[in-house]
Amino acid sequence: MTAPDGRTFFVSLKWKLLVAVLMMFTILGGILGAFTFRQLLNQQSYLLETQRNQLSQNLDSAISLTVDNSLIAAQQIALLISEERSVTTDISQYQKMLDNRWPDIQLYWELGSMRLMSPSGEVLAHAGKVIDSEDLQWFETSPVSVEPHWRIVCHHECVIQVLVPNLINGDPFLLFLELELTDILSIFRVNETFELAVLGPKLDVPVGRNYWARELYSLSNKRTSLPLLEQAAEYFSWEHIANKGGVYEVNNEYSAIWIFPLAQTPNSPSILVINNINSWQLLLNEFQESMLGTLLISLLLSGFLVILVAWSPVVSLSRHASMLPLLAEHDFEILKQQSPKRASFFIDEVDQINSATHQLADRLQHLELEVDEYTAELERLAMLDALTGLPNKAMLMHELNKTIACVGRIHDQVALMYLDLDEFKRINDTLGHTQGDELLKIVATRLNNSVRAMDTVFRQGGDEFLILLRGIRSDQDVRKVIHKIFSALQQPVALGNHKLIVTTSIGVAYCKSMNVRADELIKYADLAMYQAKDAGRSNYRVFTEDMLLKANNKLMIEQDIGAAIEERQLSLFLQPIVGLPDAKLKGFEALIRWFHPQRGLIMPGDFIPNIENSEAIIQVGNYVLEEGGAMLSRLRKQGWNDLYLAVNLSAKHYMDPGLIPLVQHILAKYELPPQSLLLEVTEESVIEQVDLAMSSMKSLKQLGVRIAIDDFGTGYSSLSYLKQLPFDVLKIDRCFTSEVLNESVDSHIVSTVIDLAHNLGRTVVAEGIEVQEQADCLAEMGCELAQGYLYSKPLDEDKIFQILNRIETSRVWPAEQIPQLGKLGS
């Protein structure tokens, strides 16, 4: 059970069982006792009702017998009167005859009075008590009939009066006889245990000794019955007794009290019967006491039997409950000692529980041994790579943390090398994953053979490996290991019918303090590895703080570029493109600038490379196209309809399926002629995916948009694709134009490229023009267009329109008075 404050109280099962059995016996005994007691009460009620009916019949029989006796007496008295009348006809002689014979008649028939009356009610003779007015009234109201009439009246005492019609010598007469109730009461009282009280009718003004406003005329036993009568009259109403009767407790004794009216009239005299049933009631009380005693003894015996039978099993269950935690604590031997197995011919559930507990302990003990074995094996496997057998990343973290903790005490410094195989995805896709897995196994073996005994090779996953170098004294130790790795991987690998030479990019991070976290060291080595990949195949780089700053800068740019587009922090600056040699304005190149709210101006070279491989570069490109279209529209509205706008596109944006619909939308929205928009794409991005680039160029050419190849000359194998690509403008990179005044290879390359472009029918734009001599030289070579700091650095729109207003007539873009040498950023 749970207390209100959340505490629990333990109640033993043996006590619960004992209480349950006692409650069951109590309820069962109570039900049986109540049923038996109810049967006894019903039996008592039945017997009392039978007695009452018997008394009622006795009363009727006694009255009928008395009336019959009165008829016999009336007949004999009529014979006496007939004999007297035969002697004389004088009516007065009847009175004399009654007076002479009255003592005998009264004694023989126990009459109280007698009258001889004519049918009209005239009294001819009488004996005994005097007739009162009430009797005369009864005579007058009684109907004339051949049947006798009787009634019981009470004055000073209660008597029965019988009016008997009779013939005396053929003449009708009426005989009035009055008898005491002694015979009726003697016949009525068949049982001496009954006490009788004769009560008169209810009086309007009670006088004398009365009970319930009724005068008491007779009482069978005044000494014993009078107190009962007084208490009954005090506590119970007449109507209650008359209607219900029943058992009443009077004077600490139980009695059955009944009322029997002596006549059928509403207010007639009655007999009150008091039947003492105290012995019966005592029997009932004794039965109740015996039932309670029997129930108590049964409860004690049942409780004793429950304790005798259930105590030992319950105690055993309690012991098992206390031993179950031993299973969780794996104390199997202690459990078996505390609860040993016992052989018994008769077993019960507790014995079964004991046996099951031992079986469970044995099974758990066996399972624990198996789990320990499997755990040890899983721990070993969890720390090893399933493919190569090298320690995996989990082991790397464990060993790295342990090794870092020893820096400064056991090791001066440690180094972590992060290796990623070059072009492994292409090998996997070409030869299949099975051959790729075989290659990883060979590489793992070669790496293991290339490191020192104190070093450990780990497989991070995929084609990534990490090598933990311990006890590093100088950078030369690391370079030796790297050289051995490069040498080992230079050996060809035979995969089926193919022979491959595998190269890897390696990033190195040094740890000279135990304050460096393991995950930080892995991140530093990873950053250095990506720098090595950017440098080309089979390279390595050592982590520097500058790499971390660049990585953090890239993360910031990736996070902030979305807000920059939404909040329009990006702006377009325009650099003029002029014709050679007259320097007339032909168009502008749109160059983006990012005005960051915290970091200020960010040049495109500082953020474009960081988003070049993400979806953000497409969002930026779309933004530039939209802003460039709006700016070109404003130029045309100012009358500069012959100018074009060049917009740089990234390789990812150039191949995006959404580029064509966007260009269509911008041309239609700003009502621009397609040839006024020049889309620039670098030579390198075109060469990397020639087929896709060519398809995209054809789609743009169908719109009428012009295409330019930017930074021409910086890529490789470019010339072989020039005749296939549908471009319009070829832009020579500044690295060639900067040396055009010198009699060098670059000068001959520029001249050759210009001639090649002209032979293909393309226009040439020279970038990076900073002095007039460069412009003049390029004009002599046949270059049509030029841009650079000789003419202007990139300007905002307001400054552009200020200059356009000045050169509106000549359209010659003014050269800078003092040229700014060097690239300040495009």
Coordinates of N, CA and C in Angstrom, one line a residue, residues 6-134:
G6 N 3.6 9.2 -0.4 CA 4.3 8.4 -1.4 C 5.1 7.2 -0.8
R7 N 5.2 7.1 0.6 CA 5.8 6.0 1.2 C 5.0 4.7 1.1
T8 N 5.6 3.6 1.2 CA 4.9 2.3 1.1 C 5.1 1.5 2.4
F9 N 4.1 0.7 2.7 CA 4.1 -0.1 3.9 C 4.0 -1.6 3.5
F10 N 4.9 -2.4 4.0 CA 4.9 -3.8 3.7 C 3.9 -4.6 4.6
V11 N 3.0 -5.3 3.9 CA 2.1 -6.2 4.7 C 2.3 -7.6 4.1
S12 N 2.7 -8.5 5.0 CA 3.1 -9.9 4.6 C 1.9 -10.6 4.0
L13 N 2.2 -11.5 3.1 CA 1.2 -12.3 2.5 C 0.5 -13.2 3.5
K14 N 1.2 -13.7 4.5 CA 0.6 -14.6 5.5 C -0.5 -13.8 6.2
W15 N -0.3 -12.5 6.6 CA -1.3 -11.8 7.3 C -2.5 -11.5 6.3
K16 N -2.1 -11.2 5.1 CA -3.2 -10.9 4.1 C -4.1 -12.2 3.9
L17 N -3.4 -13.4 3.9 CA -4.1 -14.6 3.7 C -5.0 -14.9 4.9
L18 N -4.4 -14.6 6.1 CA -5.1 -14.9 7.4 C -6.4 -14.0 7.4
V19 N -6.2 -12.7 7.2 CA -7.3 -11.7 7.2 C -8.4 -12.1 6.2
A20 N -7.9 -12.6 5.0 CA -8.9 -12.9 4.0 C -9.7 -14.1 4.4
V21 N -9.0 -15.2 5.0 CA -9.8 -16.4 5.4 C -10.7 -16.0 6.6
L22 N -10.3 -15.2 7.5 CA -11.1 -14.8 8.6 C -12.3 -14.0 8.1
M23 N -12.1 -13.1 7.2 CA -13.2 -12.3 6.6 C -14.2 -13.3 5.9
M24 N -13.6 -14.2 5.2 CA -14.5 -15.2 4.5 C -15.4 -16.0 5.4
F25 N -14.7 -16.5 6.5 CA -15.5 -17.3 7.5 C -16.5 -16.4 8.2
T26 N -16.1 -15.2 8.5 CA -17.0 -14.2 9.2 C -18.2 -14.0 8.4
I27 N -18.0 -13.7 7.1 CA -19.1 -13.4 6.2 C -20.0 -14.6 6.0
L28 N -19.4 -15.8 5.8 CA -20.1 -17.0 5.6 C -20.9 -17.4 6.9
G29 N -20.2 -17.3 8.1 CA -20.9 -17.6 9.3 C -22.0 -16.6 9.6
G30 N -21.8 -15.3 9.3 CA -22.8 -14.3 9.5 C -24.1 -14.6 8.6
I31 N -23.8 -15.0 7.4 CA -24.9 -15.3 6.5 C -25.7 -16.5 7.0
L32 N -25.0 -17.6 7.3 CA -25.7 -18.8 7.8 C -26.4 -18.5 9.1
G33 N -25.7 -17.8 10.0 CA -26.4 -17.5 11.3 C -27.6 -16.6 11.1
A34 N -27.5 -15.6 10.2 CA -28.6 -14.7 10.0 C -29.8 -15.5 9.3
F35 N -29.4 -16.5 8.4 CA -30.5 -17.3 7.8 C -31.2 -18.2 8.8
T36 N -30.4 -18.8 9.7 CA -30.9 -19.7 10.7 C -31.8 -18.9 11.7
F37 N -31.2 -17.8 12.1 CA -32.0 -16.9 13.1 C -33.3 -16.4 12.4
R38 N -33.2 -16.1 11.1 CA -34.4 -15.7 10.5 C -35.4 -16.8 10.4
Q39 N -35.0 -18.0 10.2 CA -35.9 -19.2 10.2 C -36.5 -19.4 11.6
L40 N -35.7 -19.2 12.6 CA -36.3 -19.3 14.0 C -37.3 -18.2 14.2
L41 N -37.0 -17.0 13.8 CA -38.0 -16.0 13.9 C -39.3 -16.3 13.2
N42 N -39.1 -16.8 12.0 CA -40.3 -17.2 11.2 C -41.1 -18.3 11.8
Q43 N -40.3 -19.2 12.4 CA -41.0 -20.3 13.2 C -41.8 -19.8 14.4
Q44 N -41.1 -18.9 15.1 CA -41.8 -18.2 16.2 C -43.1 -17.5 15.8
S45 N -42.9 -16.7 14.7 CA -44.1 -16.0 14.2 C -45.2 -16.9 13.8
Y46 N -44.8 -18.1 13.2 CA -45.8 -19.0 12.7 C -46.5 -19.6 13.9
L47 N -45.7 -20.0 15.0 CA -46.4 -20.6 16.1 C -47.3 -19.6 16.9
L48 N -46.8 -18.4 17.0 CA -47.6 -17.4 17.6 C -48.9 -17.1 16.8
E49 N -48.8 -17.1 15.5 CA -50.0 -16.9 14.7 C -50.9 -18.1 14.8
T50 N -50.3 -19.2 14.9 CA -51.2 -20.4 15.1 C -51.9 -20.3 16.5
Q51 N -51.2 -19.9 17.5 CA -51.8 -19.8 18.8 C -52.9 -18.7 18.8
R52 N -52.6 -17.7 18.1 CA -53.6 -16.6 18.0 C -54.9 -17.1 17.3
N53 N -54.7 -17.8 16.2 CA -55.9 -18.3 15.5 C -56.6 -19.3 16.4
Q54 N -55.8 -20.2 17.1 CA -56.5 -21.1 18.0 C -57.3 -20.4 19.1
L55 N -56.7 -19.4 19.6 CA -57.5 -18.6 20.7 C -58.7 -18.0 20.1
S56 N -58.6 -17.5 18.8 CA -59.8 -16.9 18.2 C -60.9 -17.9 18.0
Q57 N -60.4 -19.1 17.6 CA -61.4 -20.2 17.4 C -62.0 -20.6 18.8
N58 N -61.1 -20.6 19.8 CA -61.6 -21.0 21.2 C -62.7 -20.0 21.6
L59 N -62.4 -18.7 21.4 CA -63.3 -17.6 21.8 C -64.7 -17.8 21.1
D60 N -64.6 -18.0 19.8 CA -65.9 -18.2 19.1 C -66.6 -19.5 19.6
S61 N -65.8 -20.6 19.9 CA -66.4 -21.8 20.3 C -67.1 -21.6 21.7
A62 N -66.3 -20.8 22.6 CA -66.8 -20.6 23.9 C -68.1 -19.8 23.9
I63 N -68.1 -18.8 23.1 CA -69.4 -17.9 23.0 C -70.5 -18.8 22.4
S64 N -70.2 -19.5 21.4 CA -71.3 -20.4 20.8 C -71.8 -21.4 21.8
L65 N -70.8 -22.0 22.5 CA -71.3 -23.0 23.5 C -72.1 -22.3 24.6
T66 N -71.7 -21.1 25.0 CA -72.5 -20.4 26.1 C -73.9 -20.1 25.5
V67 N -74.0 -19.7 24.3 CA -75.3 -19.3 23.7 C -76.1 -20.6 23.6
D68 N -75.5 -21.7 23.2 CA -76.2 -23.0 23.1 C -76.7 -23.4 24.5
N69 N -75.8 -23.3 25.5 CA -76.3 -23.6 26.8 C -77.5 -22.7 27.3
S70 N -77.4 -21.4 26.8 CA -78.5 -20.5 27.1 C -79.8 -21.0 26.5
L71 N -79.7 -21.5 25.3 CA -80.9 -22.0 24.6 C -81.5 -23.2 25.3
I72 N -80.6 -24.1 25.8 CA -81.1 -25.2 26.5 C -81.7 -24.8 27.8
A73 N -81.1 -23.8 28.5 CA -81.6 -23.3 29.7 C -83.0 -22.6 29.4
A74 N -83.1 -21.9 28.3 CA -84.3 -21.2 28.0 C -85.4 -22.2 27.7
Q75 N -85.1 -23.3 27.1 CA -86.1 -24.3 26.8 C -86.6 -25.0 28.1
Q76 N -85.7 -25.3 29.0 CA -86.1 -25.9 30.2 C -86.9 -24.9 31.1
I77 N -86.5 -23.7 31.1 CA -87.3 -22.7 31.9 C -88.6 -22.5 31.2
A78 N -88.7 -22.6 29.9 CA -90.0 -22.4 29.2 C -90.9 -23.6 29.6
L79 N -90.4 -24.8 29.8 CA -91.2 -25.9 30.2 C -91.7 -25.7 31.6
L80 N -90.9 -25.1 32.5 CA -91.4 -24.8 33.8 C -92.5 -23.8 33.8
I81 N -92.3 -22.8 32.9 CA -93.4 -21.8 32.8 C -94.6 -22.4 32.2
S82 N -94.4 -23.3 31.2 CA -95.6 -23.9 30.6 C -96.4 -24.7 31.6
E83 N -95.7 -25.4 32.6 CA -96.4 -26.2 33.6 C -97.1 -25.2 34.5
E84 N -96.6 -24.1 34.8 CA -97.2 -23.1 35.7 C -98.4 -22.5 35.0
R85 N -98.3 -22.3 33.7 CA -99.4 -21.7 33.0 C -100.6 -22.7 32.9
S86 N -100.3 -23.9 32.8 CA -101.4 -24.9 32.7 C -102.2 -25.0 34.0
V87 N -101.6 -24.5 35.1 CA -102.3 -24.5 36.4 C -103.1 -23.2 36.5
T88 N -102.5 -22.1 36.1 CA -103.2 -20.8 36.1 C -102.8 -20.0 35.0
T89 N -103.7 -19.1 34.6 CA -103.4 -18.2 33.5 C -103.0 -16.8 34.0
D90 N -102.9 -16.7 35.2 CA -102.6 -15.3 35.8 C -101.1 -15.1 35.6
I91 N -100.8 -14.0 34.9 CA -99.4 -13.7 34.6 C -98.6 -13.4 35.8
S92 N -99.2 -12.9 36.8 CA -98.5 -12.6 38.0 C -97.9 -13.8 38.7
Q93 N -98.5 -15.0 38.4 CA -98.0 -16.2 38.9 C -96.7 -16.6 38.4
Y94 N -96.3 -16.0 37.2 CA -95.0 -16.3 36.6 C -93.9 -15.7 37.5
Q95 N -94.2 -14.5 38.0 CA -93.2 -13.8 38.9 C -93.0 -14.6 40.1
K96 N -94.1 -15.1 40.7 CA -94.0 -15.9 41.9 C -93.2 -17.2 41.7
M97 N -93.5 -17.8 40.5 CA -92.8 -19.1 40.2 C -91.3 -18.8 40.1
L98 N -90.9 -17.7 39.4 CA -89.5 -17.3 39.3 C -88.9 -17.0 40.6
D99 N -89.6 -16.3 41.4 CA -89.1 -16.0 42.8 C -88.8 -17.2 43.6
N100 N -89.8 -18.2 43.5 CA -89.6 -19.4 44.3 C -88.5 -20.3 43.7
R101 N -88.4 -20.4 42.4 CA -87.4 -21.3 41.8 C -86.1 -20.6 41.4
W102 N -86.0 -19.3 41.6 CA -84.8 -18.6 41.1 C -83.5 -19.1 41.7
P103 N -83.4 -19.4 43.0 CA -82.2 -19.8 43.5 C -81.7 -21.1 42.8
D104 N -82.7 -22.0 42.6 CA -82.3 -23.3 41.9 C -81.9 -23.0 40.5
I105 N -82.7 -22.2 39.8 CA -82.4 -21.9 38.4 C -81.0 -21.2 38.3
Q106 N -80.8 -20.2 39.2 CA -79.5 -19.5 39.2 C -78.3 -20.4 39.4
L107 N -78.5 -21.3 40.4 CA -77.4 -22.2 40.8 C -77.2 -23.2 39.7
Y108 N -78.3 -23.7 39.1 CA -78.1 -24.8 38.1 C -77.5 -24.2 36.8
W109 N -78.1 -23.1 36.4 CA -77.7 -22.6 35.1 C -76.7 -21.4 35.2
E110 N -76.3 -21.0 36.4 CA -75.4 -20.0 36.6 C -75.8 -18.7 35.9
L111 N -77.1 -18.3 36.1 CA -77.6 -17.1 35.5 C -77.4 -15.9 36.4
G112 N -77.2 -14.8 35.9 CA -77.1 -13.6 36.7 C -78.5 -12.9 36.8
S113 N -79.3 -13.0 35.8 CA -80.7 -12.5 35.8 C -81.4 -13.2 34.7
M114 N -82.8 -13.0 34.8 CA -83.6 -13.6 33.8 C -84.9 -12.8 33.7
R115 N -85.5 -12.8 32.5 CA -86.7 -12.0 32.3 C -87.6 -12.8 31.3
L116 N -88.9 -12.7 31.5 CA -89.9 -13.2 30.6 C -90.6 -12.0 30.0
M117 N -90.6 -11.9 28.7 CA -91.2 -10.8 28.1 C -92.1 -11.2 27.0
S118 N -93.0 -10.3 26.7 CA -93.9 -10.6 25.6 C -93.2 -10.2 24.3
P119 N -93.7 -10.6 23.2 CA -93.0 -10.2 21.9 C -92.9 -8.7 21.7
S120 N -93.9 -7.9 22.4 CA -93.8 -6.5 22.3 C -92.8 -5.9 23.2
G121 N -92.1 -6.7 24.1 CA -91.1 -6.2 24.9 C -91.6 -5.9 26.3
E122 N -92.8 -6.3 26.6 CA -93.3 -6.1 28.0 C -92.7 -7.1 28.9
V123 N -92.2 -6.8 30.1 CA -91.6 -7.7 31.0 C -92.7 -8.3 31.8
L124 N -92.9 -9.6 31.7 CA -93.9 -10.3 32.4 C -93.4 -10.8 33.7
A125 N -92.1 -11.2 33.8 CA -91.6 -11.7 35.1 C -90.1 -11.5 34.9
H126 N -89.4 -11.3 36.1 CA -87.9 -11.2 36.1 C -87.4 -11.7 37.4
A127 N -86.1 -12.0 37.3 CA -85.4 -12.4 38.5 C -83.9 -12.0 38.3
G128 N -83.3 -11.7 39.4 CA -81.9 -11.2 39.4 C -81.8 -9.7 39.3
K129 N -80.9 -9.2 38.6 CA -80.6 -7.8 38.5 C -81.8 -7.1 37.8
V130 N -81.9 -5.8 38.1 CA -82.9 -5.0 37.6 C -82.6 -4.6 36.1
I131 N -83.6 -4.6 35.3 CA -83.4 -4.2 33.9 C -83.2 -2.7 33.9
D132 N -82.1 -2.3 33.2 CA -81.8 -0.9 33.0 C -82.3 -0.4 31.7
S133 N -82.2 0.9 31.4 CA -82.7 1.5 30.2 C -81.9 1.0 29.0
E134 N -80.7 0.7 29.1 CA -79.9 0.2 28.0 C -80.4 -1.2 27.5

